PDB file of C-alpha atoms in Angstrom:
ATOM      1  CA  MET A 136     233.947-117.613   8.209  1.00 42.00           C
ATOM      2  CA  ALA A 137     230.961-119.884   7.388  1.00 49.00           C
ATOM      3  CA  ASP A 138     227.948-120.216   9.875  1.00 62.00           C
ATOM      4  CA  VAL A 139     228.173-123.120  12.121  1.00 60.00           C
ATOM      5  CA  ILE A 140     225.019-125.182  12.861  1.00 66.00           C
ATOM      6  CA  ARG A 141     224.758-126.268  16.467  1.00 66.00           C
ATOM      7  CA  VAL A 142     222.056-129.096  17.367  1.00 72.00           C
ATOM      8  CA  PRO A 143     221.464-129.245  21.278  1.00 73.00           C
ATOM      9  CA  ASN A 144     221.263-132.496  22.975  1.00 81.00           C
ATOM     10  CA  ALA A 145     217.604-132.515  23.331  1.00 91.00           C
ATOM     11  CA  LYS A 146     215.953-135.693  22.369  1.00 96.00           C
ATOM     12  CA  ILE A 147     212.723-135.759  20.150  1.00 98.00           C
ATOM     13  CA  ALA A 148     210.091-138.199  21.379  1.00 98.00           C
ATOM     14  CA  LEU A 149     206.760-139.301  19.912  1.00 98.00           C
ATOM     15  CA  SER A 150     203.800-139.154  22.340  1.00 98.00           C
ATOM     16  CA  THR A 151     201.769-142.365  22.191  1.00 98.00           C
ATOM     17  CA  ALA A 152     198.817-140.015  22.233  1.00 98.00           C
ATOM     18  CA  SER A 153     199.755-138.842  18.633  1.00 98.00           C
ATOM     19  CA  VAL A 154     198.909-142.203  16.828  1.00 98.00           C
ATOM     20  CA  TYR A 155     195.357-142.569  18.484  1.00 97.00           C
ATOM     21  CA  PRO A 156     193.040-144.240  17.521  1.00 97.00           C
ATOM     22  CA  GLU A 157     195.874-146.729  16.942  1.00 98.00           C
ATOM     23  CA  ARG A 158     197.360-148.112  20.262  1.00 98.00           C
ATOM     24  CA  THR A 159     200.453-147.883  22.243  1.00 98.00           C
ATOM     25  CA  PRO A 160     202.302-150.816  20.364  1.00 98.00           C
ATOM     26  CA  ASP A 161     201.671-148.902  17.080  1.00 98.00           C
ATOM     27  CA  ALA A 162     203.341-145.769  18.473  1.00 98.00           C
ATOM     28  CA  PHE A 163     206.451-147.926  19.305  1.00 98.00           C
ATOM     29  CA  GLU A 164     206.559-149.348  15.729  1.00 98.00           C
ATOM     30  CA  LEU A 165     206.061-145.866  14.094  1.00 98.00           C
ATOM     31  CA  ALA A 166     208.621-144.285  16.391  1.00 98.00           C
ATOM     32  CA  ALA A 167     211.160-147.021  15.172  1.00 98.00           C
ATOM     33  CA  ARG A 168     210.272-146.632  11.582  1.00 98.00           C
ATOM     34  CA  LEU A 169     210.409-142.828  11.247  1.00 98.00           C
ATOM     35  CA  GLY A 170     213.605-142.308  13.606  1.00 98.00           C
ATOM     36  CA  TYR A 171     212.234-140.823  16.764  1.00 98.00           C
ATOM     37  CA  ASP A 172     214.752-140.813  19.711  1.00 98.00           C
ATOM     38  CA  GLY A 173     211.980-142.261  21.905  1.00 98.00           C
ATOM     39  CA  VAL A 174     208.351-142.264  23.113  1.00 98.00           C
ATOM     40  CA  GLU A 175     206.365-140.509  25.803  1.00 98.00           C
ATOM     41  CA  ILE A 176     203.815-142.941  27.225  1.00 98.00           C
ATOM     42  CA  MET A 177     200.405-141.230  27.612  1.00 98.00           C
ATOM     43  CA  VAL A 178     198.952-143.408  30.363  1.00 98.00           C
ATOM     44  CA  GLY A 179     195.137-143.640  29.399  1.00 97.00           C
ATOM     45  CA  ALA A 180     192.461-146.011  28.541  1.00 94.00           C
ATOM     46  CA  ASP A 181     194.582-148.291  26.380  1.00 97.00           C
ATOM     47  CA  PRO A 182     195.495-151.078  28.699  1.00 97.00           C
ATOM     48  CA  VAL A 183     198.964-151.466  27.071  1.00 98.00           C
ATOM     49  CA  SER A 184     199.645-147.904  28.271  1.00 98.00           C
ATOM     50  CA  GLN A 185     198.971-148.914  31.973  1.00 98.00           C
ATOM     51  CA  ASP A 186     200.923-152.019  31.888  1.00 98.00           C
ATOM     52  CA  ILE A 187     204.695-151.451  32.638  1.00 98.00           C
ATOM     53  CA  ASP A 188     205.544-154.884  31.901  1.00 98.00           C
ATOM     54  CA  VAL A 189     204.189-154.791  28.593  1.00 98.00           C
ATOM     55  CA  ILE A 190     205.718-151.445  27.866  1.00 98.00           C
ATOM     56  CA  GLU A 191     209.148-152.741  28.896  1.00 98.00           C
ATOM     57  CA  ARG A 192     208.816-155.750  26.420  1.00 98.00           C
ATOM     58  CA  LEU A 193     207.841-153.233  23.548  1.00 98.00           C
ATOM     59  CA  SER A 194     210.679-150.946  24.166  1.00 98.00           C
ATOM     60  CA  GLU A 195     213.283-153.860  24.109  1.00 98.00           C
ATOM     61  CA  HIS A 196     211.496-155.280  20.873  1.00 98.00           C
ATOM     62  CA  TYR A 197     211.496-152.113  18.892  1.00 98.00           C
ATOM     63  CA  GLN A 198     214.708-150.834  20.492  1.00 98.00           C
ATOM     64  CA  VAL A 199     212.836-147.457  21.343  1.00 98.00           C
ATOM     65  CA  PRO A 200     213.456-146.071  24.824  1.00 98.00           C
ATOM     66  CA  VAL A 201     210.820-144.623  26.841  1.00 98.00           C
ATOM     67  CA  LEU A 202     211.875-141.087  27.576  1.00 98.00           C
ATOM     68  CA  ALA A 203     208.768-139.842  29.585  1.00 98.00           C
ATOM     69  CA  ILE A 204     205.821-140.927  31.229  1.00 98.00           C
ATOM     70  CA  HIS A 205     202.673-138.622  31.189  1.00 98.00           C
ATOM     71  CA  ALA A 206     200.606-139.516  34.187  1.00 98.00           C
ATOM     72  CA  PRO A 207     196.869-140.194  33.976  1.00 97.00           C
ATOM     73  CA  CYS A 208     195.759-136.654  34.671  1.00 93.00           C
ATOM     74  CA  LEU A 209     192.890-136.030  32.328  1.00 92.00           C
ATOM     75  CA  LEU A 210     189.195-136.101  33.012  1.00 89.00           C
ATOM     76  CA  VAL A 211     188.777-139.143  30.852  1.00 91.00           C
ATOM     77  CA  THR A 212     191.483-141.102  32.964  1.00 94.00           C
ATOM     78  CA  GLN A 213     190.336-140.126  36.496  1.00 90.00           C
ATOM     79  CA  ARG A 214     190.149-143.795  37.359  1.00 93.00           C
ATOM     80  CA  VAL A 215     193.228-145.114  35.629  1.00 96.00           C
ATOM     81  CA  TRP A 216     195.793-146.350  38.090  1.00 97.00           C
ATOM     82  CA  GLY A 217     193.236-145.742  40.914  1.00 95.00           C
ATOM     83  CA  ARG A 218     191.621-142.483  41.977  1.00 94.00           C
ATOM     84  CA  ASP A 219     194.093-141.191  44.422  1.00 96.00           C
ATOM     85  CA  PRO A 220     196.302-138.470  42.486  1.00 96.00           C
ATOM     86  CA  TRP A 221     199.397-138.986  44.549  1.00 97.00           C
ATOM     87  CA  ALA A 222     199.300-142.724  44.075  1.00 97.00           C
ATOM     88  CA  LYS A 223     199.083-142.025  40.333  1.00 97.00           C
ATOM     89  CA  LEU A 224     202.119-139.870  40.466  1.00 97.00           C
ATOM     90  CA  LEU A 225     204.063-142.305  42.609  1.00 97.00           C
ATOM     91  CA  LYS A 226     203.230-145.041  40.139  1.00 98.00           C
ATOM     92  CA  ALA A 227     204.423-143.002  37.228  1.00 98.00           C
ATOM     93  CA  GLN A 228     207.544-142.135  39.118  1.00 98.00           C
ATOM     94  CA  LYS A 229     208.320-145.926  39.604  1.00 98.00           C
ATOM     95  CA  ALA A 230     207.545-146.567  35.956  1.00 98.00           C
ATOM     96  CA  ALA A 231     209.831-143.922  34.876  1.00 98.00           C
ATOM     97  CA  GLU A 232     212.565-145.251  37.113  1.00 98.00           C
ATOM     98  CA  ARG A 233     212.045-148.821  35.829  1.00 98.00           C
ATOM     99  CA  LEU A 234     212.020-147.785  32.226  1.00 98.00           C
ATOM    100  CA  GLY A 235     215.001-145.236  32.331  1.00 98.00           C
ATOM    101  CA  ALA A 236     212.628-142.250  31.585  1.00 98.00           C
ATOM    102  CA  SER A 237     213.880-138.947  32.773  1.00 96.00           C
ATOM    103  CA  ALA A 238     210.526-137.101  33.151  1.00 98.00           C
ATOM    104  CA  VAL A 239     206.997-137.448  34.520  1.00 98.00           C
ATOM    105  CA  VAL A 240     204.530-135.044  32.909  1.00 98.00           C
ATOM    106  CA  VAL A 241     201.777-133.879  35.435  1.00 98.00           C
ATOM    107  CA  HIS A 242     198.830-131.477  35.070  1.00 97.00           C
ATOM    108  CA  PRO A 243     197.724-128.805  37.741  1.00 97.00           C
ATOM    109  CA  PRO A 244     195.034-130.407  40.162  1.00 97.00           C
ATOM    110  CA  PHE A 245     191.409-130.045  39.164  1.00 96.00           C
ATOM    111  CA  ARG A 246     189.663-127.530  41.672  1.00 94.00           C
ATOM    112  CA  TRP A 247     187.436-130.367  43.133  1.00 94.00           C
ATOM    113  CA  GLN A 248     190.767-132.166  44.208  1.00 96.00           C
ATOM    114  CA  ARG A 249     191.012-129.930  47.179  1.00 95.00           C
ATOM    115  CA  ASP A 250     193.335-131.944  49.370  1.00 96.00           C
ATOM    116  CA  TYR A 251     195.641-132.705  46.425  1.00 96.00           C
ATOM    117  CA  ALA A 252     195.558-129.013  45.099  1.00 95.00           C
ATOM    118  CA  ARG A 253     196.308-127.728  48.656  1.00 95.00           C
ATOM    119  CA  GLU A 254     199.484-129.932  48.923  1.00 96.00           C
ATOM    120  CA  PHE A 255     200.455-130.067  45.179  1.00 96.00           C
ATOM    121  CA  GLU A 256     203.539-127.719  45.415  1.00 94.00           C
ATOM    122  CA  THR A 257     204.945-129.068  48.705  1.00 94.00           C
ATOM    123  CA  GLY A 258     204.069-132.621  47.816  1.00 95.00           C
ATOM    124  CA  LEU A 259     205.830-132.311  44.478  1.00 95.00           C
ATOM    125  CA  ALA A 260     208.847-131.014  46.197  1.00 94.00           C
ATOM    126  CA  ARG A 261     208.878-134.006  48.424  1.00 95.00           C
ATOM    127  CA  MET A 262     208.860-136.547  45.749  1.00 95.00           C
ATOM    128  CA  ARG A 263     211.595-134.597  43.764  1.00 93.00           C
ATOM    129  CA  ASP A 264     213.841-135.199  46.916  1.00 93.00           C
ATOM    130  CA  GLU A 265     213.313-138.961  46.702  1.00 94.00           C
ATOM    131  CA  THR A 266     214.085-139.508  43.060  1.00 97.00           C
ATOM    132  CA  ASN A 267     216.075-138.274  39.995  1.00 96.00           C
ATOM    133  CA  VAL A 268     212.846-138.298  37.906  1.00 97.00           C
ATOM    134  CA  THR A 269     211.790-134.720  36.857  1.00 96.00           C
ATOM    135  CA  PHE A 270     208.200-133.814  37.530  1.00 97.00           C
ATOM    136  CA  ALA A 271     207.227-131.303  34.855  1.00 98.00           C
ATOM    137  CA  VAL A 272     204.020-129.425  35.527  1.00 98.00           C
ATOM    138  CA  GLU A 273     202.188-128.665  32.264  1.00 98.00           C
ATOM    139  CA  ASN A 274     200.455-125.444  31.367  1.00 98.00           C
ATOM    140  CA  MET A 275     196.734-125.886  30.672  1.00 97.00           C
ATOM    141  CA  PHE A 276     194.210-123.222  29.832  1.00 96.00           C
ATOM    142  CA  PRO A 277     190.947-121.658  31.027  1.00 94.00           C
ATOM    143  CA  LEU A 278     187.525-122.366  29.587  1.00 92.00           C
ATOM    144  CA  ARG A 279     185.355-119.647  28.271  1.00 90.00           C
ATOM    145  CA  ALA A 280     181.658-119.493  28.979  1.00 86.00           C
ATOM    146  CA  ARG A 281     179.359-116.524  28.211  1.00 77.00           C
ATOM    147  CA  GLY A 282     182.235-114.116  27.876  1.00 78.00           C
ATOM    148  CA  SER A 283     183.916-115.241  31.193  1.00 85.00           C
ATOM    149  CA  ASP A 284     187.035-117.523  31.924  1.00 87.00           C
ATOM    150  CA  VAL A 285     186.239-120.560  33.861  1.00 91.00           C
ATOM    151  CA  VAL A 286     189.564-121.896  35.529  1.00 92.00           C
ATOM    152  CA  PRO A 287     189.111-125.608  36.499  1.00 94.00           C
ATOM    153  CA  TYR A 288     192.524-125.941  37.881  1.00 95.00           C
ATOM    154  CA  ALA A 289     194.218-124.993  41.195  1.00 93.00           C
ATOM    155  CA  PRO A 290     196.266-123.285  41.870  1.00 90.00           C
ATOM    156  CA  ASP A 291     196.009-122.023  38.366  1.00 94.00           C
ATOM    157  CA  TRP A 292     196.010-123.270  34.769  1.00 96.00           C
ATOM    158  CA  ASN A 293     199.365-121.562  34.344  1.00 95.00           C
ATOM    159  CA  PRO A 294     202.258-123.021  36.459  1.00 93.00           C
ATOM    160  CA  ILE A 295     204.850-120.275  35.311  1.00 91.00           C
ATOM    161  CA  ASP A 296     204.272-118.081  38.469  1.00 89.00           C
ATOM    162  CA  TYR A 297     204.431-120.815  41.069  1.00 92.00           C
ATOM    163  CA  ASP A 298     207.243-122.637  42.658  1.00 87.00           C
ATOM    164  CA  PHE A 299     207.695-125.584  40.174  1.00 94.00           C
ATOM    165  CA  PRO A 300     211.380-126.125  39.288  1.00 95.00           C
ATOM    166  CA  GLN A 301     210.496-127.879  36.121  1.00 97.00           C
ATOM    167  CA  VAL A 302     207.672-127.011  33.638  1.00 98.00           C
ATOM    168  CA  THR A 303     206.180-128.599  30.491  1.00 98.00           C
ATOM    169  CA  LEU A 304     205.376-125.860  27.742  1.00 98.00           C
ATOM    170  CA  ASP A 305     202.439-127.100  25.505  1.00 98.00           C
ATOM    171  CA  LEU A 306     202.197-124.977  22.431  1.00 98.00           C
ATOM    172  CA  SER A 307     198.529-126.257  21.691  1.00 98.00           C
ATOM    173  CA  HIS A 308     197.572-124.965  25.133  1.00 98.00           C
ATOM    174  CA  THR A 309     199.178-121.824  24.547  1.00 98.00           C
ATOM    175  CA  ALA A 310     196.940-121.432  21.589  1.00 98.00           C
ATOM    176  CA  VAL A 311     193.753-122.073  23.421  1.00 97.00           C
ATOM    177  CA  SER A 312     194.642-119.796  26.324  1.00 97.00           C
ATOM    178  CA  GLY A 313     195.726-116.930  24.115  1.00 96.00           C
ATOM    179  CA  SER A 314     199.091-116.941  25.670  1.00 97.00           C
ATOM    180  CA  ASP A 315     202.431-115.522  24.320  1.00 98.00           C
ATOM    181  CA  ALA A 316     204.387-118.580  23.816  1.00 98.00           C
ATOM    182  CA  MET A 317     207.596-116.877  23.161  1.00 98.00           C
ATOM    183  CA  GLU A 318     207.234-114.695  26.364  1.00 97.00           C
ATOM    184  CA  MET A 319     206.369-117.800  28.369  1.00 97.00           C
ATOM    185  CA  THR A 320     209.552-119.651  26.862  1.00 97.00           C
ATOM    186  CA  THR A 321     211.797-116.658  27.999  1.00 96.00           C
ATOM    187  CA  LYS A 322     210.125-116.300  31.388  1.00 96.00           C
ATOM    188  CA  LEU A 323     210.641-119.997  32.221  1.00 96.00           C
ATOM    189  CA  GLY A 324     214.385-120.215  31.319  1.00 96.00           C
ATOM    190  CA  ASP A 325     216.070-123.143  32.634  1.00 95.00           C
ATOM    191  CA  ARG A 326     212.713-124.237  34.427  1.00 97.00           C
ATOM    192  CA  LEU A 327     211.640-125.271  30.791  1.00 97.00           C
ATOM    193  CA  ALA A 328     212.339-128.991  31.144  1.00 97.00           C
ATOM    194  CA  HIS A 329     209.799-130.498  28.525  1.00 98.00           C
ATOM    195  CA  LEU A 330     208.129-129.171  25.436  1.00 98.00           C
ATOM    196  CA  HIS A 331     204.996-130.614  23.899  1.00 98.00           C
ATOM    197  CA  LEU A 332     205.313-129.563  20.177  1.00 98.00           C
ATOM    198  CA  ALA A 333     202.039-129.017  18.665  1.00 98.00           C
ATOM    199  CA  ASP A 334     200.170-126.214  16.956  1.00 98.00           C
ATOM    200  CA  GLY A 335     196.835-124.309  17.239  1.00 98.00           C
ATOM    201  CA  LEU A 336     194.696-121.593  15.805  1.00 98.00           C
ATOM    202  CA  GLY A 337     193.303-120.501  19.253  1.00 95.00           C
ATOM    203  CA  VAL A 338     189.627-121.714  18.603  1.00 94.00           C
ATOM    204  CA  THR A 339     187.801-121.262  21.872  1.00 92.00           C
ATOM    205  CA  ASN A 340     187.730-124.252  23.999  1.00 92.00           C
ATOM    206  CA  LYS A 341     189.222-126.413  21.378  1.00 95.00           C
ATOM    207  CA  ASP A 342     192.670-128.066  22.134  1.00 96.00           C
ATOM    208  CA  GLU A 343     193.583-128.724  18.361  1.00 98.00           C
ATOM    209  CA  HIS A 344     197.148-130.283  18.774  1.00 98.00           C
ATOM    210  CA  LEU A 345     197.790-129.565  15.034  1.00 98.00           C
ATOM    211  CA  VAL A 346     200.902-130.669  13.184  1.00 98.00           C
ATOM    212  CA  PRO A 347     203.532-127.796  14.033  1.00 98.00           C
ATOM    213  CA  GLY A 348     203.476-125.165  11.271  1.00 97.00           C
ATOM    214  CA  ARG A 349     199.671-125.574  10.622  1.00 98.00           C
ATOM    215  CA  GLY A 350     198.594-123.190  13.207  1.00 98.00           C
ATOM    216  CA  ASN A 351     199.543-119.722  14.436  1.00 98.00           C
ATOM    217  CA  GLN A 352     201.965-120.620  17.444  1.00 98.00           C
ATOM    218  CA  PRO A 353     205.632-119.731  17.123  1.00 98.00           C
ATOM    219  CA  CYS A 354     206.636-123.394  17.181  1.00 98.00           C
ATOM    220  CA  ALA A 355     209.660-122.662  14.844  1.00 97.00           C
ATOM    221  CA  GLN A 356     210.814-119.674  16.976  1.00 97.00           C
ATOM    222  CA  VAL A 357     210.416-121.660  20.289  1.00 97.00           C
ATOM    223  CA  LEU A 358     212.547-124.471  18.787  1.00 97.00           C
ATOM    224  CA  GLU A 359     215.079-122.068  17.495  1.00 94.00           C
ATOM    225  CA  ARG A 360     215.286-120.324  20.771  1.00 95.00           C
ATOM    226  CA  LEU A 361     215.754-123.643  22.720  1.00 95.00           C
ATOM    227  CA  ALA A 362     218.550-124.433  20.280  1.00 93.00           C
ATOM    228  CA  ASN A 363     220.274-121.163  20.911  1.00 91.00           C
ATOM    229  CA  THR A 364     220.216-121.720  24.712  1.00 91.00           C
ATOM    230  CA  GLY A 365     221.499-125.185  24.553  1.00 90.00           C
ATOM    231  CA  TYR A 366     218.186-126.875  25.607  1.00 94.00           C
ATOM    232  CA  SER A 367     218.748-130.422  27.029  1.00 92.00           C
ATOM    233  CA  GLY A 368     215.188-131.237  27.887  1.00 95.00           C
ATOM    234  CA  LEU A 369     212.719-133.304  25.694  1.00 97.00           C
ATOM    235  CA  VAL A 370     210.848-132.223  22.786  1.00 98.00           C
ATOM    236  CA  VAL A 371     207.748-134.419  22.480  1.00 98.00           C
ATOM    237  CA  LEU A 372     205.498-134.371  19.339  1.00 98.00           C
ATOM    238  CA  GLU A 373     201.934-134.381  20.694  1.00 98.00           C
ATOM    239  CA  ILE A 374     199.597-134.086  17.846  1.00 98.00           C
ATOM    240  CA  ASN A 375     196.007-135.054  17.036  1.00 98.00           C
ATOM    241  CA  THR A 376     195.853-137.461  13.997  1.00 98.00           C
ATOM    242  CA  ARG A 377     192.520-139.207  14.695  1.00 96.00           C
ATOM    243  CA  LYS A 378     190.996-137.564  11.654  1.00 94.00           C
ATOM    244  CA  ALA A 379     193.682-138.721   9.250  1.00 97.00           C
ATOM    245  CA  ALA A 380     192.090-140.242   6.272  1.00 96.00           C
ATOM    246  CA  SER A 381     194.437-143.180   6.302  1.00 97.00           C
ATOM    247  CA  ARG A 382     197.301-144.803   8.095  1.00 97.00           C
ATOM    248  CA  THR A 383     199.503-143.464   5.330  1.00 98.00           C
ATOM    249  CA  GLU A 384     198.220-139.954   6.117  1.00 98.00           C
ATOM    250  CA  ARG A 385     198.770-140.419   9.739  1.00 98.00           C
ATOM    251  CA  ILE A 386     202.429-141.555   9.343  1.00 98.00           C
ATOM    252  CA  ASP A 387     202.974-138.657   6.756  1.00 98.00           C
ATOM    253  CA  ASP A 388     201.679-136.197   9.627  1.00 98.00           C
ATOM    254  CA  LEU A 389     204.206-137.941  12.217  1.00 98.00           C
ATOM    255  CA  ALA A 390     207.172-137.678   9.899  1.00 98.00           C
ATOM    256  CA  GLU A 391     206.341-134.012   9.092  1.00 98.00           C
ATOM    257  CA  GLY A 392     206.339-133.310  12.691  1.00 98.00           C
ATOM    258  CA  LEU A 393     209.740-134.908  13.375  1.00 98.00           C
ATOM    259  CA  ALA A 394     211.227-133.245  10.311  1.00 97.00           C
ATOM    260  CA  PHE A 395     209.815-129.915  11.514  1.00 97.00           C
ATOM    261  CA  ALA A 396     211.345-130.421  14.912  1.00 97.00           C
ATOM    262  CA  ARG A 397     214.782-131.493  13.608  1.00 95.00           C
ATOM    263  CA  LEU A 398     214.863-128.634  11.089  1.00 95.00           C
ATOM    264  CA  HIS A 399     214.172-125.798  13.779  1.00 95.00           C
ATOM    265  CA  LEU A 400     216.171-127.433  16.735  1.00 93.00           C
ATOM    266  CA  ALA A 401     219.321-126.259  15.293  1.00 84.00           C
ATOM    267  CA  ALA A 402     221.086-123.087  15.806  1.00 66.00           C
ATOM    268  CA  THR A 403     223.292-121.038  13.455  1.00 56.00           C
ATOM    269  CA  THR A 404     226.202-119.220  14.941  1.00 52.00           C
TER     270      THR A 404
END
């Protein structure tokens, strides 16, 4: 009997960060042109990414749904949507609810956010009880200085061993941290709700976000495992195209990432 190809219900989204230095409207346009299932909004310095009214109009204009909101958790976005981290998460939740997005991606707190870090697990649990939106805590990475690891996150850069029901696995971050991505995928099981698809070579302290297949991470194997387990979360292409020599090269990278995801997000039985 011939092999049967099964493709899970997981949707493939384009992170708006993947088009930088182009802007949020360009991400919608390219997602529509290339055939992505939707976009993940990286809330950042681009004023459009912060304006839910404009995002809603872009989604309607391009007929591209917003599938996830990435809360402004980066060092460079500490003042975006205010400085209170809980207020940021609440705003991300409300944005997701309004736009019909299923998930909010959030990073672990920085160590200097002591009150936020102390209440992070219990606070997220409380927010989950008030909404159908998923809060998926992302794996980060330690920084290395003079042969030692410096962890800027609390309780840790790695959320796997903590009480987070939903986790985002970022395959560029596994490269930086030197983690075994397949082992993490297996250990997470059903807790893996969100995948940031990218690649990396494991350069010290460098979060590369390469096109999948151009680094040493098991991107194909992770996707194939998810296909075999009936994964129904999101797969989000989050790559760095800022060094693309031209817009055509950037579009080619985004098309290649989508083709890679579709190819390997299928299971043969």
